[in-house]
C-alpha positions as MATLAB code, in Angstrom:
seq = 'XXXXXXXXXXXXXXXXXXXXXXXXXXXXXXXXXXXXXXXXXXXXXXXXXXXXXXXXXXXXXXXXXXXXXXXXXXXXXXXXXXXXXXXXXXXXXXXXXXXXXXXXXXXXXXXXXXXXXXXXXXXXXXXXXXXXXXXXXXXXXXXXXXXXXXXXXXXXXXXXXXXXXXXXXXXXXXXXXXXXXXXXXXXXXXXXXXXXX';
ca = [
      96.085   75.286   53.192;
      93.981   75.467   50.074;
      95.040   76.679   46.707;
      93.233   79.745   45.467;
      91.998   79.223   41.923;
      92.125   82.014   39.464;
      89.019   84.115   39.243;
      86.351   82.260   37.371;
      84.114   84.280   35.137;
      86.672   86.979   34.336;
      87.064   87.537   30.655;
      90.358   86.413   29.254;
      92.970   89.101   28.994;
      93.458   90.609   25.626;
      96.940   90.105   24.428;
      98.995   91.831   21.816;
      97.682   94.074   19.074;
      95.023   92.071   17.477;
      92.966   91.239   20.544;
      92.431   87.585   19.596;
      90.968   86.674   23.016;
      93.701   84.245   23.930;
      95.479   84.421   27.279;
      99.047   85.413   27.301;
     100.845   82.985   29.636;
     104.459   83.375   30.588;
     106.728   80.662   29.341;
     107.094   77.659   31.704;
     103.994   78.456   33.860;
     101.596   75.610   34.572;
      98.328   75.688   32.681;
      95.304   77.237   34.414;
      93.261   74.693   36.388;
      90.297   73.294   34.569;
      86.839   72.590   36.046;
      87.798   69.131   37.370;
      90.910   70.513   39.053;
      88.908   73.327   40.650;
      86.414   70.780   41.982;
      89.230   68.727   43.527;
      90.695   71.808   45.212;
      87.266   72.824   46.587;
      86.609   69.259   47.821;
      89.988   69.112   49.585;
      89.323   72.473   51.301;
      85.859   71.333   52.421;
      87.289   68.094   53.861;
      89.934   70.005   55.833;
      87.312   72.371   57.251;
      85.050   69.456   58.226;
      87.970   67.658   59.882;
      88.836   70.802   61.882;
      85.187   71.250   62.993;
      85.019   67.582   64.016;
      88.217   67.860   66.096;
      86.857   70.950   67.874;
      83.582   69.166   68.640;
      85.487   66.130   69.941;
      87.543   68.351   72.269;
      84.365   70.008   73.601;
      82.780   66.604   74.291;
      85.896   65.386   76.102;
      86.046   68.564   78.190;
      82.439   67.978   79.313;
      83.276   64.389   80.266;
      86.257   65.280   82.430;
      89.035   66.585   80.267;
      89.511   63.514   78.167;
      91.486   61.643   80.825;
      90.808   57.965   80.659;
      91.777   55.478   83.289;
      93.722   52.707   81.719;
      96.702   50.509   82.277;
      98.914   53.398   83.352;
      98.640   55.227   86.670;
      97.327   58.762   86.782;
      96.354   61.141   89.588;
      92.818   59.762   89.828;
      93.738   56.189   90.719;
      92.774   55.015   94.213;
      95.550   54.913   96.814;
      96.011   52.821   99.930;
      95.015   54.743  103.060;
      98.574   54.983  104.388;
      99.868   56.401  101.103;
      96.997   58.906  100.913;
      97.630   60.119  104.472;
     101.386   60.371  103.839;
     100.740   62.407  100.690;
      98.350   64.721  102.558;
     100.886   65.248  105.375;
     103.621   66.068  102.854;
     101.398   68.457  100.860;
     100.309   70.381  103.960;
     103.759   70.504  105.590;
     102.680   68.572  108.665;
     105.727   66.269  108.840;
     107.121   67.609  112.134;
     103.814   67.868  114.036;
     102.825   64.405  112.829;
     106.186   62.977  113.915;
     105.890   64.594  117.346;
     102.321   63.288  117.600;
     103.739   59.825  116.944;
     106.186   60.370  119.789;
     103.314   61.225  122.102;
     101.755   57.901  121.160;
     105.035   56.057  121.792;
     105.892   57.955  124.979;
     106.106   54.829  127.194;
     108.637   53.188  124.832;
     110.785   56.330  124.724;
     110.937   57.207  128.428;
     110.118   53.880  130.074;
     106.971   52.610  131.772;
     107.702   54.049  135.210;
     108.287   57.612  133.989;
     105.347   57.381  131.550;
     102.982   56.516  134.442;
     103.790   59.801  136.166;
     104.659   62.165  133.281;
     102.519   62.849  130.218;
     103.335   64.992  127.133;
     100.755   67.757  126.708;
     101.611   69.642  123.520;
     104.367   70.545  121.082;
     105.061   74.159  120.098;
     106.442   74.061  116.567;
     107.649   77.678  116.522;
     109.712   77.364  119.707;
     110.334   73.616  119.188;
     109.458   72.855  122.785;
     107.591   69.886  124.222;
     105.430   70.584  127.277;
     105.261   67.667  129.744;
     103.013   67.602  132.828;
     103.965   65.467  135.851;
     101.622   64.256  138.584;
     103.967   65.248  141.433;
     106.734   67.758  142.044;
     109.169   64.921  142.703;
     108.573   63.488  139.234;
     108.783   66.974  137.718;
     112.222   67.394  139.318;
     113.289   63.937  138.122;
     112.179   64.703  134.566;
     114.007   68.054  134.599;
     117.186   66.137  135.416;
     116.508   63.673  132.570;
     115.553   66.416  130.077;
     118.910   66.750  128.226;
     119.114   62.995  127.596;
     115.445   62.902  126.609;
     115.882   65.795  124.135;
     118.835   63.956  122.565;
     116.792   60.764  122.252;
     113.797   62.584  120.741;
     116.019   64.358  118.202;
     117.656   61.050  117.348;
     114.223   59.586  116.680;
     112.614   62.603  114.945;
     115.519   64.354  113.287;
     118.071   66.792  114.612;
     116.655   70.066  115.928;
     113.027   68.953  116.100;
     112.853   69.335  119.896;
     115.053   72.041  121.365;
     113.762   72.036  124.925;
     111.376   70.176  127.236;
     109.274   72.325  129.539;
     108.294   70.357  132.633;
     105.254   71.382  134.674;
     104.286   69.972  138.038;
     100.771   69.282  139.175;
      98.324   72.146  139.082;
      96.985   73.304  142.408;
      93.223   73.144  142.663;
      91.551   76.470  142.108;
      90.201   78.124  145.198;
      86.526   77.705  145.071;
      84.571   79.904  147.383;
      81.083   78.991  148.417;
      78.097   79.671  146.241;
      77.034   82.620  148.428;
      79.194   85.700  148.610;
      78.692   89.097  150.139;
      78.793   91.958  147.648;
      82.129   93.808  147.800;
      83.866   91.095  149.813;
      87.460   90.191  149.018;
      87.185   86.593  150.154;
      87.781   84.887  153.468;
      90.508   87.357  154.533;
      88.139   90.233  155.208;
      85.860   88.398  157.634;
      87.821   89.263  160.740;
      89.486   92.354  159.432;
];
């Protein structure tokens, strides 16, 4: 970086026998720097140190302002995105491609199975681990009909979503209403069966 001048203030080396006070320099060596040369060397070293301190201070200021990233003509990660692109990026980052695709199928259910079937059968949920789609029907007749259509429907869903996305369709019929007993009950009773027992 900077040249080290010879020690200033050291008495000249005594050479030879007589001790004349002159320096003994090897042949072909450059002459010792004079006062002006020493000043130039010191000035150059001071400028380099100041430049280094200024660069460090500039880096600290940029770090406080956000890392020195500036928005300009080129795209960077901070530029605004259209909503569709932002949602697509979020889905890809989180690994939600399959559930999102199946959710889209649930929204397009009438186009996939037809209006008549869609009026009586509704997709409930998708189990990603088992790759099964649970469908609830409003009557046992429609549940039976959908069970017969299930292999063709699985093929159509896999064609639309990608092979192997849906392995099986579980069809459920209507749920029977829960037995609701009256608001008053005798302690220890087992329901209406023990009245005449």
